[in-house]
PDB file of C-alpha atoms in Angstrom:
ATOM      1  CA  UNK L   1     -57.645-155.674  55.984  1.00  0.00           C
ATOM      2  CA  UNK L   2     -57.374-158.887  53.884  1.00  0.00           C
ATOM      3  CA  UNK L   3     -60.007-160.241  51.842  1.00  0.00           C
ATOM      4  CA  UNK L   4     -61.417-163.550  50.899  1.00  0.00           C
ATOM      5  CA  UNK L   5     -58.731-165.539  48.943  1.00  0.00           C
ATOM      6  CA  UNK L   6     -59.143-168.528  46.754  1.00  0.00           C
ATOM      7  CA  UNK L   7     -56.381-170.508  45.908  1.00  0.00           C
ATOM      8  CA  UNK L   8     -55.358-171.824  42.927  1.00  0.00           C
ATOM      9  CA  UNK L   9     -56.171-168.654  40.671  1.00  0.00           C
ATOM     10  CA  UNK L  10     -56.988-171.245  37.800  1.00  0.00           C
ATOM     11  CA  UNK L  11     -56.883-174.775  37.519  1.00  0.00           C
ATOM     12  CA  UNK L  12     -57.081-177.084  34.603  1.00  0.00           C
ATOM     13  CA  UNK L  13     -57.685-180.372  34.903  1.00  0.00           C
ATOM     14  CA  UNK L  14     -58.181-183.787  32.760  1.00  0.00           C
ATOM     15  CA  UNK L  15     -61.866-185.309  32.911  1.00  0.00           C
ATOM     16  CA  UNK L  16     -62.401-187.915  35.256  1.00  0.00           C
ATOM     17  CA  UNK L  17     -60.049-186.440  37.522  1.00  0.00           C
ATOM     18  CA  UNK L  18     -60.513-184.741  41.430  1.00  0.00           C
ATOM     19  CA  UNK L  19     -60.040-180.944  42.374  1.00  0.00           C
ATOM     20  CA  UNK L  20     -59.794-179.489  45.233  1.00  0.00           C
ATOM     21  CA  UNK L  21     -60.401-175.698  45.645  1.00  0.00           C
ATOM     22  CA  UNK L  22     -59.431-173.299  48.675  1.00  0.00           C
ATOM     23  CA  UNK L  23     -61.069-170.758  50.417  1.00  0.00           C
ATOM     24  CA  UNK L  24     -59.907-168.404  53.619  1.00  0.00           C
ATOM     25  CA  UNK L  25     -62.864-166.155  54.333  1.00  0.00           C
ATOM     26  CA  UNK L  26     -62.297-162.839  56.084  1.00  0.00           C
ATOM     27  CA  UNK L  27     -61.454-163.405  59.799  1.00  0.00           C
ATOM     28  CA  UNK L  28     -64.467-163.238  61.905  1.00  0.00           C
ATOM     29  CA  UNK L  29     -66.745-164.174  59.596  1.00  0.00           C
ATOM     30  CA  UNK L  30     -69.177-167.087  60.997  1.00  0.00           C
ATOM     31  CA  UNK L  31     -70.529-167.442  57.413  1.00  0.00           C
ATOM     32  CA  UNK L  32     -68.840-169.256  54.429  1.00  0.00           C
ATOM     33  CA  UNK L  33     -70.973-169.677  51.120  1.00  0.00           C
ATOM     34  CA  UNK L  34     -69.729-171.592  47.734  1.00  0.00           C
ATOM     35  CA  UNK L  35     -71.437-170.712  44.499  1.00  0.00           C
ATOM     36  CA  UNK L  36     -70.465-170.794  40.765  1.00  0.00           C
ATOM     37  CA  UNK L  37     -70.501-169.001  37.629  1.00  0.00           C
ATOM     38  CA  UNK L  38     -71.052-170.921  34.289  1.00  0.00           C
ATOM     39  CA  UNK L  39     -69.999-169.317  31.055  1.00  0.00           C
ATOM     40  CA  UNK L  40     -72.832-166.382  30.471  1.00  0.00           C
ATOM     41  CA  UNK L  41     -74.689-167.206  33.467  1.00  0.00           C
ATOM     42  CA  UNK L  42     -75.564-166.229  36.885  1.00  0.00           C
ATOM     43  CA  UNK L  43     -74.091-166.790  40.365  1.00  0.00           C
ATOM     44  CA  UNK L  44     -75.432-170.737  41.236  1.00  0.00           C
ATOM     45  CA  UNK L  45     -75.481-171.005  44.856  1.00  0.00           C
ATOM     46  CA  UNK L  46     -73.969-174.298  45.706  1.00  0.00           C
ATOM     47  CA  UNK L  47     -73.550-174.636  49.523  1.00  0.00           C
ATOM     48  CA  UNK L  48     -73.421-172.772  53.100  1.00  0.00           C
ATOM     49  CA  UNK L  49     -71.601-172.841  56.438  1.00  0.00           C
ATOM     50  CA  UNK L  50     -72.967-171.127  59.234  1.00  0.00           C
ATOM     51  CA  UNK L  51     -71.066-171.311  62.904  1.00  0.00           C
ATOM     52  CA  UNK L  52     -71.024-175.375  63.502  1.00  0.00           C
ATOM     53  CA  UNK L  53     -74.382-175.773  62.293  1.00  0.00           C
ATOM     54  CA  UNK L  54     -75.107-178.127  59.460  1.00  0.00           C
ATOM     55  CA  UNK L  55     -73.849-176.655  56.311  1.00  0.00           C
ATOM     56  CA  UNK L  56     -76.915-176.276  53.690  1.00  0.00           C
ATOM     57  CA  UNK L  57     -75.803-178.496  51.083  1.00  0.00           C
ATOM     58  CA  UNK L  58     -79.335-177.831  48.676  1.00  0.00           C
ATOM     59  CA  UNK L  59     -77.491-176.240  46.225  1.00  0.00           C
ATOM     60  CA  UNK L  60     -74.670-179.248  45.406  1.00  0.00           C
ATOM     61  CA  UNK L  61     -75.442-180.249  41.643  1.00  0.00           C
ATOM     62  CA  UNK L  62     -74.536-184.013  42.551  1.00  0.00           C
ATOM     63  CA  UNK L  63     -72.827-186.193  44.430  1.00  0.00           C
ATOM     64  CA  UNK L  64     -69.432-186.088  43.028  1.00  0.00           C
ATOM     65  CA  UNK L  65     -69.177-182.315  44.716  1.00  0.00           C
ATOM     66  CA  UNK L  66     -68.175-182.129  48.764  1.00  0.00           C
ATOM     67  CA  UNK L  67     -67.056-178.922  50.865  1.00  0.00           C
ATOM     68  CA  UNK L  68     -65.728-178.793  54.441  1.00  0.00           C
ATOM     69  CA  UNK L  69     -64.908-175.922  56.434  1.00  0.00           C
ATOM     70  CA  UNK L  70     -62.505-176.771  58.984  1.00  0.00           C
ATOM     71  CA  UNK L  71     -61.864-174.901  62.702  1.00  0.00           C
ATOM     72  CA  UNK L  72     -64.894-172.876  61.558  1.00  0.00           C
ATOM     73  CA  UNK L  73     -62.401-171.206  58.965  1.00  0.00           C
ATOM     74  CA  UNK L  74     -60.788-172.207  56.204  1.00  0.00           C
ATOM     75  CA  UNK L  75     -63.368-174.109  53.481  1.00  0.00           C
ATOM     76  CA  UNK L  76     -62.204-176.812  50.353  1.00  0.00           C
ATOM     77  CA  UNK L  77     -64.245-177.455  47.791  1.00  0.00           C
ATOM     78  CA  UNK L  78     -63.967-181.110  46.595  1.00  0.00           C
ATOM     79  CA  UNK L  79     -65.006-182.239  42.868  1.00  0.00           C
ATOM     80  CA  UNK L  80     -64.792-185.667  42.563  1.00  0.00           C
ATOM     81  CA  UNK L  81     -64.434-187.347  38.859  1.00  0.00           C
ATOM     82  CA  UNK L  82     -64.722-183.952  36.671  1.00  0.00           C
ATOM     83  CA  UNK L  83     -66.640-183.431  34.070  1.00  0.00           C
ATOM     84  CA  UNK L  84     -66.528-180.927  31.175  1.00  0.00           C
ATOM     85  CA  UNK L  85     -70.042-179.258  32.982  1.00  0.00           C
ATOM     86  CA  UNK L  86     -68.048-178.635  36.047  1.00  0.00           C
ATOM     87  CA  UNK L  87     -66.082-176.525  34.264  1.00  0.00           C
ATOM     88  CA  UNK L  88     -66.822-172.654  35.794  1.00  0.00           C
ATOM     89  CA  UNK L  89     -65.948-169.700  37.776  1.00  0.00           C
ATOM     90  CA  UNK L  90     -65.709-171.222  41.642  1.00  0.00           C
ATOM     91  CA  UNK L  91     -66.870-168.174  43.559  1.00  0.00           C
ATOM     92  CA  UNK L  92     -66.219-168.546  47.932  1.00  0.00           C
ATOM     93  CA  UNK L  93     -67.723-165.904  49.922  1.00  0.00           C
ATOM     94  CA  UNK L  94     -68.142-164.777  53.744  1.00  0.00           C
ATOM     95  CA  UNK L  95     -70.226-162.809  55.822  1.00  0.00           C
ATOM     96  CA  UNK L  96     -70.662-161.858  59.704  1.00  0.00           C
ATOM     97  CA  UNK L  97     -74.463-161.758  59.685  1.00  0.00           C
ATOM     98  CA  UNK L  98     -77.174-160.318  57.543  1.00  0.00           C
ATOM     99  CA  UNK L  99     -77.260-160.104  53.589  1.00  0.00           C
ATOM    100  CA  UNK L 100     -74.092-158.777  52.747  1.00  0.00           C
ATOM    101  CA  UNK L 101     -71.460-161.322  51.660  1.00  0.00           C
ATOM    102  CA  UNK L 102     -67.878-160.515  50.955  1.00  0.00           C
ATOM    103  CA  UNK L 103     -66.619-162.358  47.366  1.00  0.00           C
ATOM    104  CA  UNK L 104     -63.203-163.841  46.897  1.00  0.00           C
ATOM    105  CA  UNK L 105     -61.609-163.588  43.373  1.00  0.00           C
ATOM    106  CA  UNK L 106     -62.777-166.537  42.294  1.00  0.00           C
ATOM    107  CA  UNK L 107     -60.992-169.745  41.092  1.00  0.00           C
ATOM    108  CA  UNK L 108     -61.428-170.817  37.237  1.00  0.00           C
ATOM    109  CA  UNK L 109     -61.726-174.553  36.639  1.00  0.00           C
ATOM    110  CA  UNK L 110     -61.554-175.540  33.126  1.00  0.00           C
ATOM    111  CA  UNK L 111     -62.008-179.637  32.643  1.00  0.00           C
ATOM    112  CA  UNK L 112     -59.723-180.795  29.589  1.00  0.00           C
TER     113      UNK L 112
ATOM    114  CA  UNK G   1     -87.273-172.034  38.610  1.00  0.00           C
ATOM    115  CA  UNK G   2     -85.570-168.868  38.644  1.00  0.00           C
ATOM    116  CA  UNK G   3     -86.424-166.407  41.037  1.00  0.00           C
ATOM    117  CA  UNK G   4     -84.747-163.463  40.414  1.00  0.00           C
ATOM    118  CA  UNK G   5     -84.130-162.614  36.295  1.00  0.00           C
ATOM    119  CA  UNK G   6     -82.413-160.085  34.929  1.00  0.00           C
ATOM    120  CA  UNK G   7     -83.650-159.769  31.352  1.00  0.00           C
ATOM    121  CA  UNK G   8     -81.380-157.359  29.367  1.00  0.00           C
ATOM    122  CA  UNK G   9     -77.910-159.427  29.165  1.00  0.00           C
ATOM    123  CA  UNK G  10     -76.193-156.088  28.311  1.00  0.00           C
ATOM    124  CA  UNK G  11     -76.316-151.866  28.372  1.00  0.00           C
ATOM    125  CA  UNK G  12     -74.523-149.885  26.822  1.00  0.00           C
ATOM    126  CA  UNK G  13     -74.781-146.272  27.701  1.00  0.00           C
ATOM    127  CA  UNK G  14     -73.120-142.347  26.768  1.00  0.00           C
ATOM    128  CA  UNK G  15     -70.334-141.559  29.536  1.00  0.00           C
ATOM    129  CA  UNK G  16     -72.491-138.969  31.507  1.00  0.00           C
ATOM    130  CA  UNK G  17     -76.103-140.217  30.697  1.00  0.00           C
ATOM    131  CA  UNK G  18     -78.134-142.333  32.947  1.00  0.00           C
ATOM    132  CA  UNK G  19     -77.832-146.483  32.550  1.00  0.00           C
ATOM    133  CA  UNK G  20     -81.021-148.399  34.390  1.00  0.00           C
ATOM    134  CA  UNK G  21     -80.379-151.842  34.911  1.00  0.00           C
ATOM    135  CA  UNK G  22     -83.810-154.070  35.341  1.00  0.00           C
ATOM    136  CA  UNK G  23     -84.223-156.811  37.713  1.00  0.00           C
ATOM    137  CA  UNK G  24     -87.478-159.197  37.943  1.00  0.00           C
ATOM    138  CA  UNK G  25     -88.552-161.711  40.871  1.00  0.00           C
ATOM    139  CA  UNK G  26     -91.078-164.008  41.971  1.00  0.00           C
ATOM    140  CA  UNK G  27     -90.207-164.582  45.048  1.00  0.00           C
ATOM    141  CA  UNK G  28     -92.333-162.575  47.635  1.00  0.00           C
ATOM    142  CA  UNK G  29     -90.759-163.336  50.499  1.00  0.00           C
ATOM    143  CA  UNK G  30     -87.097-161.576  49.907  1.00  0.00           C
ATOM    144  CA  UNK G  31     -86.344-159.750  53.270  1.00  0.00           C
ATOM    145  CA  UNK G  32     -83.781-157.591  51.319  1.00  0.00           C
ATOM    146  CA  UNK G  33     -82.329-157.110  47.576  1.00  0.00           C
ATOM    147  CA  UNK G  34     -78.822-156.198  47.226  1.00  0.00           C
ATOM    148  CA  UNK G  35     -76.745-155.139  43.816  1.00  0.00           C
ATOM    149  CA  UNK G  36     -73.543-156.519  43.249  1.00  0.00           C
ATOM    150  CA  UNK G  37     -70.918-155.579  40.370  1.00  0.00           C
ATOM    151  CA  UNK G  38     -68.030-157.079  39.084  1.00  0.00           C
ATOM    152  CA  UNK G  39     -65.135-156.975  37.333  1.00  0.00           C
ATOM    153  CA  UNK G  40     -63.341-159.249  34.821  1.00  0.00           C
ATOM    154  CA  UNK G  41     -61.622-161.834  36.650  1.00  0.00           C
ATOM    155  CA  UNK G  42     -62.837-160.308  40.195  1.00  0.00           C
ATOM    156  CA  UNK G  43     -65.535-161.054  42.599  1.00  0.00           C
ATOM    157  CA  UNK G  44     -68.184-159.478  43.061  1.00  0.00           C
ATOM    158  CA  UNK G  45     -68.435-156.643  45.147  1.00  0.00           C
ATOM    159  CA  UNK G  46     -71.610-154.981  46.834  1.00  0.00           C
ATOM    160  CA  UNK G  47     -72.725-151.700  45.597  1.00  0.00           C
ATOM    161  CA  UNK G  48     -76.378-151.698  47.348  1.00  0.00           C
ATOM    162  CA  UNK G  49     -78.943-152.836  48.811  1.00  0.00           C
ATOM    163  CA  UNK G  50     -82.972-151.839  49.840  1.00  0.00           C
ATOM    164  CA  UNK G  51     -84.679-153.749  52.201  1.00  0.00           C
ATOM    165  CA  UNK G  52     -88.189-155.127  51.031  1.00  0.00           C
ATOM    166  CA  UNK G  53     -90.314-153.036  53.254  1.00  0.00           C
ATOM    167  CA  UNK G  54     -88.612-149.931  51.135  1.00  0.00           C
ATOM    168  CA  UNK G  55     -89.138-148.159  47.772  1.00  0.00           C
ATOM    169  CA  UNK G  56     -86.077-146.560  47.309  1.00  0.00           C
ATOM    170  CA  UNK G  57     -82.233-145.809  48.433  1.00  0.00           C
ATOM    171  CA  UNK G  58     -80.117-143.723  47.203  1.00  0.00           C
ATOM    172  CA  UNK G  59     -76.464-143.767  47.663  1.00  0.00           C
ATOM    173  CA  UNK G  60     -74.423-141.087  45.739  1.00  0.00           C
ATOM    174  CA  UNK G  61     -74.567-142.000  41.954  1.00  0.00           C
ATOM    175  CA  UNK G  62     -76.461-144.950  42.802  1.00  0.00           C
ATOM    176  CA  UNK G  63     -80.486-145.320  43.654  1.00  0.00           C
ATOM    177  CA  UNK G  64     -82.117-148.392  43.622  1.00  0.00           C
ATOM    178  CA  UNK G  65     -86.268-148.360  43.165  1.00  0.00           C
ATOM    179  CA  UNK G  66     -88.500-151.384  44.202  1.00  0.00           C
ATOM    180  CA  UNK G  67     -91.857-151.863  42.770  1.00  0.00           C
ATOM    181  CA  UNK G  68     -93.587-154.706  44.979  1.00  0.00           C
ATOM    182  CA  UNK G  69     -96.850-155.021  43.235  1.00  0.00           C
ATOM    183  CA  UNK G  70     -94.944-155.690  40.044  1.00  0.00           C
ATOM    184  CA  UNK G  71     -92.053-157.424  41.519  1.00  0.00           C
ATOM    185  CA  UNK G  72     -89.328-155.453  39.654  1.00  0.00           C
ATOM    186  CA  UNK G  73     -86.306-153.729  41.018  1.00  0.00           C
ATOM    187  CA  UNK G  74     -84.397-151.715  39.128  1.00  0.00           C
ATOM    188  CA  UNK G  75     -80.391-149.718  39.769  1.00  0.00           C
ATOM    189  CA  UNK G  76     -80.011-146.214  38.407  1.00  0.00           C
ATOM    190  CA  UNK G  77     -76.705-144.909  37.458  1.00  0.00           C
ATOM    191  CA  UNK G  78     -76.201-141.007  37.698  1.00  0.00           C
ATOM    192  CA  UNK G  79     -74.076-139.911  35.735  1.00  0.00           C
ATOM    193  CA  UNK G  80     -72.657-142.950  34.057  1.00  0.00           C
ATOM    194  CA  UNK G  81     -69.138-143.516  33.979  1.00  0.00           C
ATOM    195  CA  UNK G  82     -66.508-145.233  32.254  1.00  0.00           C
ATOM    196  CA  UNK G  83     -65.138-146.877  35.461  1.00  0.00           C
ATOM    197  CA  UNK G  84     -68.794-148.214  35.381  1.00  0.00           C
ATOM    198  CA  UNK G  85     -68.155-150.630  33.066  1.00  0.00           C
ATOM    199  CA  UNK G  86     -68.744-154.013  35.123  1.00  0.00           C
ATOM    200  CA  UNK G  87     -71.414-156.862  35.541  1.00  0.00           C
ATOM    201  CA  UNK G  88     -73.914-156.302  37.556  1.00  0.00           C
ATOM    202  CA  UNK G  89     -75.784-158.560  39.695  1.00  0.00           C
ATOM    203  CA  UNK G  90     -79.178-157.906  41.206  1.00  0.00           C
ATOM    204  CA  UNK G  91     -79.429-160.579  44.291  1.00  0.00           C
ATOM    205  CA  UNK G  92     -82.829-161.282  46.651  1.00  0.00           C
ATOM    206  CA  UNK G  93     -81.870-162.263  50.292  1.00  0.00           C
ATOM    207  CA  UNK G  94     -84.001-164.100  52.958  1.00  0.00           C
ATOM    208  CA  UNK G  95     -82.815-164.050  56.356  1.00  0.00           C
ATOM    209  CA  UNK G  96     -84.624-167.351  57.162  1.00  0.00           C
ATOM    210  CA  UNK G  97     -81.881-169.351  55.419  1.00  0.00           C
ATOM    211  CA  UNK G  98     -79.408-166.709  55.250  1.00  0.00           C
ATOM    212  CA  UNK G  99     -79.015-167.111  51.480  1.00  0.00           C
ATOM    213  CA  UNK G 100     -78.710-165.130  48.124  1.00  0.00           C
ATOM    214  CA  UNK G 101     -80.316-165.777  45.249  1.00  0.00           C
ATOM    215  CA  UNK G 102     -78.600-164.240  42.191  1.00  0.00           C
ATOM    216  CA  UNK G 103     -79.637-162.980  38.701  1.00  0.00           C
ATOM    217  CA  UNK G 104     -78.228-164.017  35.533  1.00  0.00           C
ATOM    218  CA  UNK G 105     -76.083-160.637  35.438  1.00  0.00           C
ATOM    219  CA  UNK G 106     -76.163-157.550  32.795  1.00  0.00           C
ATOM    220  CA  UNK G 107     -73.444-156.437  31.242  1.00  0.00           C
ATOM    221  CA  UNK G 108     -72.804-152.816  31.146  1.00  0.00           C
ATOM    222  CA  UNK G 109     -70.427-150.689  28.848  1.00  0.00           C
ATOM    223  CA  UNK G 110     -70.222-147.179  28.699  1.00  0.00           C
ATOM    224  CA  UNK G 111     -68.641-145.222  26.456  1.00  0.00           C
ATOM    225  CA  UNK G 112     -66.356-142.314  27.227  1.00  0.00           C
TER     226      UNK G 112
END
């Protein structure tokens, strides 16, 4: 069955400018989670959707970053005014319940 | 404040010998750790997992051991093998939250 998919695959953009980054969790899953992956680092946990609940937004490293999952489904990841931090590995993933989440392939922003 | 480390950034081990990967946390109140491992340009994927009331689980070429008095998990390979050759990820999940919480990664290599 299909995966998680991220769309683009990589992205470069300019600093100062907006991304927007796609993810389609598995079908079914209630769960949607956004993290990141700096250069030589771990996986940063960045924000969660569970259901229609309140998405847990603790792990957003400011302001200029937004998600929405829409219909319960598909999620976008919104960086506002890049900046050459923000540049990573944008890891989506999704899960039915319990501990084990399902990655995507990831999308790789580099900020110019 | 990180609450799960992995302090060896990198392994590298015989094709057929055993590789032990080290994971530290100071969290006590992980429900469940899990293992992940990825490839270059992949996500990660999940490999296994023992649940915190456990010392060990074994899973083919795979065992992972948890020592709760001294915090420290660690993944045994058995035999090692070239198609081993990832990053891997030890991860500590609470259910009240529903989140994972990620260390920094080690890199493995083994050599045929």
């Amino acid at each position: 069955g299909a995966g998680v998919s991220q769309s683009p695959s990589n992205k470069v953009t300019e600093k100062g400018k907006d991304v927007e980054l796609r993810c389609d969790p598995i079908s079914g899953h209630t769960a949607l989670y956004w993290y990141r992956q700096s250069l030589g680092q771990g996986l940063e946990f960045l924000i969660y959707f569970q259901g229609n609940s309140a998405p847990d937004k603790s792990g957003l490293p400011s302001d200029r970053f937004s998600a929405e999952r829409t219909g319960g489904s598909v999620s976008t990841l919104t960086i506002q005014r890049t900046q050459q931090e923000d540049s990573a590995v944008y890891l989506c993933a999704s899960s039915l319940a319990g501990n084990e989440q399902y990655f995507g392939p990831g999308t790789r922003l580099t900020v110019t | 404040d990180q609450q799960v480390k992995q302090n060896s950034p990198s392994l590298s081990v015989q094709e057929g010998r055993i590789s032990i990967l080290n994971c530290d946390y100071t969290n006590s109140m992980f429900d469940y750790f899990l293992w992940y491992k990825k490839y270059p340009a992949e996500g990660p994927t999940f490999l296994i997992s023992i649940s915190s009331i456990k010392d060990k689980n074994e899973d083919g070429r795979f065992t992972v051991f948890l020592n709760k008095s001294a915090k420290h998990l660690s993944l045994h390979i058995v035999p090692s093998q070239p198609g081993d050759s990832a990053v891997y990820f030890c991860a500590g999940y609470k259910a009240a939250g529903n989140k994972l919480t990620f260390g920094g990664g080690t890199r493995v290599l083994v050599k045929p």
